[in-house]
Coordinates of C-alpha atoms in Angstrom, one line a residue:
D1 CA -40.7 97.7 4.4
G2 CA -39.9 97.2 0.7
L3 CA -38.1 93.9 1.3
V4 CA -39.7 90.8 -0.2
E5 CA -39.3 87.5 1.6
D6 CA -38.1 84.5 -0.3
A7 CA -40.7 81.9 -1.0
P8 CA -40.3 78.8 1.1
F9 CA -39.0 75.6 -0.5
C10 CA -42.4 73.9 0.2
Y11 CA -45.4 74.1 2.4
G12 CA -47.0 71.8 5.0
G13 CA -46.2 68.1 4.8
T14 CA -47.3 64.8 3.3
S15 CA -46.2 61.2 3.7
M16 CA -47.5 60.4 0.2
Y17 CA -48.1 62.5 -2.9
M18 CA -51.5 61.4 -4.0
D19 CA -51.1 62.8 -7.5
G20 CA -48.2 60.5 -8.4
F21 CA -44.5 61.1 -8.5
N22 CA -43.3 64.6 -7.7
W23 CA -39.8 65.8 -8.4
V24 CA -40.0 68.8 -6.1
G25 CA -43.6 69.3 -5.0
T26 CA -45.1 72.4 -3.4
T27 CA -46.0 70.2 -0.4
C28 CA -43.1 69.0 1.8
A29 CA -42.4 65.3 1.9
I30 CA -42.4 63.7 5.4
Y31 CA -39.6 61.2 5.6
L32 CA -40.9 58.2 7.6
F33 CA -41.4 60.1 10.9
P34 CA -43.7 63.1 11.6
N35 CA -40.9 65.4 12.6
W36 CA -38.7 64.6 9.6
I37 CA -40.1 67.1 7.2
L38 CA -38.0 67.8 4.2
S39 CA -38.7 71.5 4.2
T40 CA -35.4 72.7 2.7
P41 CA -33.2 71.6 -0.3
G42 CA -30.5 70.6 2.2
K43 CA -32.9 68.3 4.1
L44 CA -34.0 66.7 0.9
A45 CA -30.4 66.2 -0.2
G46 CA -29.5 64.7 3.2
A47 CA -32.5 62.3 3.0
C48 CA -31.4 61.2 -0.4
I49 CA -27.9 60.5 0.8
G50 CA -29.2 58.6 3.8
T51 CA -31.5 56.6 1.6
I52 CA -28.6 55.6 -0.7
G53 CA -26.7 54.5 2.4
F54 CA -29.6 52.4 3.7
G55 CA -29.8 50.7 0.3
I56 CA -26.2 49.8 0.3
F57 CA -26.4 48.7 3.9
L58 CA -29.3 46.4 3.1
E59 CA -27.4 44.6 0.4
W60 CA -24.4 44.3 2.8
I61 CA -26.7 42.6 5.3
I62 CA -28.0 40.2 2.7
A63 CA -24.5 39.2 1.7
G64 CA -23.4 39.0 5.3
R65 CA -26.2 36.8 6.3
R66 CA -25.5 34.4 3.5
A67 CA -21.8 34.3 4.4
V68 CA -22.3 33.9 8.1
M69 CA -24.9 31.1 7.7
K70 CA -22.6 29.2 5.4
A71 CA -19.8 29.6 7.9
I72 CA -21.7 28.4 10.9
D73 CA -23.4 25.5 9.1
G74 CA -20.1 23.7 9.0
D75 CA -18.6 24.5 12.4
G76 CA -20.8 22.3 14.5
S77 CA -23.0 25.0 15.9
T78 CA -26.3 24.0 17.5
W79 CA -29.5 24.5 15.7
Y80 CA -30.9 27.2 18.0
Y81 CA -27.7 29.2 17.7
R82 CA -28.0 29.1 13.9
L83 CA -31.6 30.0 14.2
C84 CA -30.9 32.9 16.5
I85 CA -28.2 34.3 14.2
S86 CA -30.4 33.9 11.1
C87 CA -33.3 35.7 12.8
C88 CA -31.1 38.6 13.9
F89 CA -29.9 39.1 10.3
Y90 CA -33.4 38.6 9.0
F91 CA -34.9 41.2 11.4
L92 CA -32.4 43.8 10.2
Q93 CA -33.0 42.8 6.6
L94 CA -36.8 43.2 6.9
T95 CA -36.7 46.4 8.9
I96 CA -34.5 48.2 6.4
G97 CA -36.3 46.6 3.4
Y98 CA -39.7 47.7 4.5
A99 CA -38.4 51.2 5.5
L100 CA -37.1 51.6 1.9
M101 CA -40.4 50.4 0.6
L102 CA -42.2 53.2 2.6
V103 CA -39.7 55.7 1.2
V104 CA -40.6 54.7 -2.3
M105 CA -44.3 55.0 -1.4
I106 CA -43.8 58.7 -0.7
Y107 CA -43.8 59.1 -4.5
S108 CA -40.9 61.6 -4.3
G109 CA -38.8 61.3 -7.5
P110 CA -35.4 62.1 -5.8
L111 CA -36.1 59.6 -3.0
F112 CA -37.2 56.9 -5.4
L113 CA -34.1 57.2 -7.4
S114 CA -32.0 57.2 -4.2
V115 CA -33.5 53.8 -3.2
V116 CA -32.7 52.3 -6.6
I117 CA -29.2 53.8 -6.6
G118 CA -28.5 52.5 -3.1
L119 CA -29.7 48.9 -3.9
V120 CA -27.9 48.7 -7.2
G121 CA -24.7 50.2 -5.6
G122 CA -24.9 47.6 -2.8
H123 CA -25.4 44.8 -5.3
L124 CA -22.3 45.9 -7.2
L125 CA -20.3 46.2 -4.1
F126 CA -21.3 43.0 -2.3
N127 CA -23.7 40.7 -4.1
A128 CA -22.9 40.6 -7.8
K129 CA -20.9 37.6 -9.1
D130 CA -17.9 39.9 -9.7
A131 CA -18.7 42.2 -6.8
V132 CA -16.2 45.0 -6.1
W133 CA -15.8 44.1 -2.5
G134 CA -16.6 40.4 -2.9
D135 CA -13.5 39.5 -0.8
F136 CA -15.1 41.3 2.1
F137 CA -16.9 38.0 2.8
G138 CA -14.2 35.7 1.3
K139 CA -16.2 34.8 -1.8
K140 CA -13.5 35.4 -4.3
K141 CA -10.8 34.0 -2.0
N142 CA -12.7 30.7 -1.7
K143 CA -13.3 30.5 -5.4
K144 CA -9.6 31.1 -6.1
K145 CA -8.6 28.3 -3.7
Q146 CA -11.0 25.9 -5.5
E147 CA -9.5 26.9 -8.9
E148 CA -5.9 26.3 -7.6
S149 CA -6.9 22.9 -6.2
C150 CA -8.4 21.9 -9.6
Y151 CA -5.4 23.1 -11.5
S152 CA -2.9 21.5 -9.2
A153 CA -4.8 18.2 -9.4
G154 CA -4.7 18.3 -13.2
E155 CA -1.1 18.9 -13.9
T156 CA -0.6 15.4 -15.4
N157 CA -2.5 13.5 -18.0
S158 CA -1.8 10.0 -16.7
E159 CA -4.7 7.7 -16.0
S160 CA -4.0 7.4 -12.3
K161 CA -3.7 11.2 -11.9
T162 CA -6.8 11.6 -13.9
E163 CA -8.7 9.4 -11.5
M164 CA -7.3 11.4 -8.5
F165 CA -8.2 14.6 -10.3
Q166 CA -11.8 13.6 -10.8
E167 CA -12.0 12.5 -7.1
S168 CA -10.6 15.8 -5.8
C169 CA -12.5 18.1 -8.2
C170 CA -15.7 16.2 -9.0
M171 CA -16.6 14.8 -5.6
D172 CA -17.8 17.0 -2.7
G173 CA -17.6 14.3 0.0
T174 CA -21.1 12.9 -0.8
G175 CA -20.2 11.4 -4.2
K176 CA -22.4 14.1 -5.9
H177 CA -20.4 14.1 -9.1
A178 CA -18.8 10.7 -8.8
E179 CA -20.6 9.4 -11.9
V180 CA -19.7 12.3 -14.1
G181 CA -16.6 10.5 -15.4
L182 CA -15.2 13.5 -17.2
E183 CA -11.9 13.2 -18.9
Q184 CA -9.2 15.6 -17.8
P185 CA -8.7 18.4 -20.4
E186 CA -5.4 19.6 -21.7
D187 CA -5.4 22.8 -19.7
G188 CA -5.8 20.8 -16.5
Y189 CA -9.1 22.3 -15.6
A190 CA -12.0 19.9 -15.6
S191 CA -15.5 21.0 -16.7
C192 CA -16.7 19.4 -13.4
C193 CA -14.9 22.2 -11.6
K194 CA -16.9 24.7 -13.6
I195 CA -20.0 22.8 -12.6
N196 CA -19.1 23.2 -9.0
E197 CA -18.5 27.0 -9.5
E198 CA -21.9 27.4 -11.1
E199 CA -23.5 25.5 -8.2
D200 CA -21.6 27.7 -5.7
D201 CA -23.0 30.8 -7.4
D202 CA -26.5 29.5 -7.1
D203 CA -26.1 28.2 -3.5
N204 CA -26.9 31.0 -1.1
G205 CA -27.1 28.8 2.0
G206 CA -30.9 28.9 1.9
V207 CA -30.9 32.7 2.3
P208 CA -33.6 34.4 0.1
E209 CA -32.2 37.0 -2.2
G210 CA -35.0 39.7 -2.0
S211 CA -35.0 42.6 0.4
T212 CA -38.5 41.9 1.6
P213 CA -40.7 38.7 1.4
C214 CA -42.6 39.8 -1.7
C215 CA -39.3 40.1 -3.6
Q216 CA -37.7 36.8 -2.5
N217 CA -37.1 33.8 -4.7
T218 CA -37.6 31.4 -1.8
L219 CA -39.4 31.8 1.5

């Protein structure tokens, strides 16, 4: 009879803290679905880990969609096949993106930080210029091949080889850089190659960068 029960971690449930951000509120947070009530520290920790995973997965989808669309653009695929693939990726991207937005709207401090950590982590792994796993989609490998091509073309300083060098490094098949007329540098690496690299970094195959439409650079 003299035993005192431990106080519960939280009471009830809410899908949004109306008084602003709560680190650990007295009211339990409801995670997206009515039955997913974060009523214990373990459930809250599990929700945070899952949220981080969703953030990383979202960045992987964005990187994958960009890589796949670039690949199928040059393999002669029909327009409706490309459209179908793009829509499938975009469906996943929007579904997870808006789900993470709803998690942020709970106004739970741990869940908010988990969303940010997941997205930043995924960016570092897949989407950054020097991404840790950039080779997962062949980004670094393709860039290395381009550099090797430019260096091999620039091994000599003769006028004839310089012309060949400019043709191989400065023209993309459409004559895009044909009028640049840059001289071959001593290190055998033309500045036009660097121009191409910068354009490759900016070219995302028409795939918007943001997780949801409100965050995208192009629609």
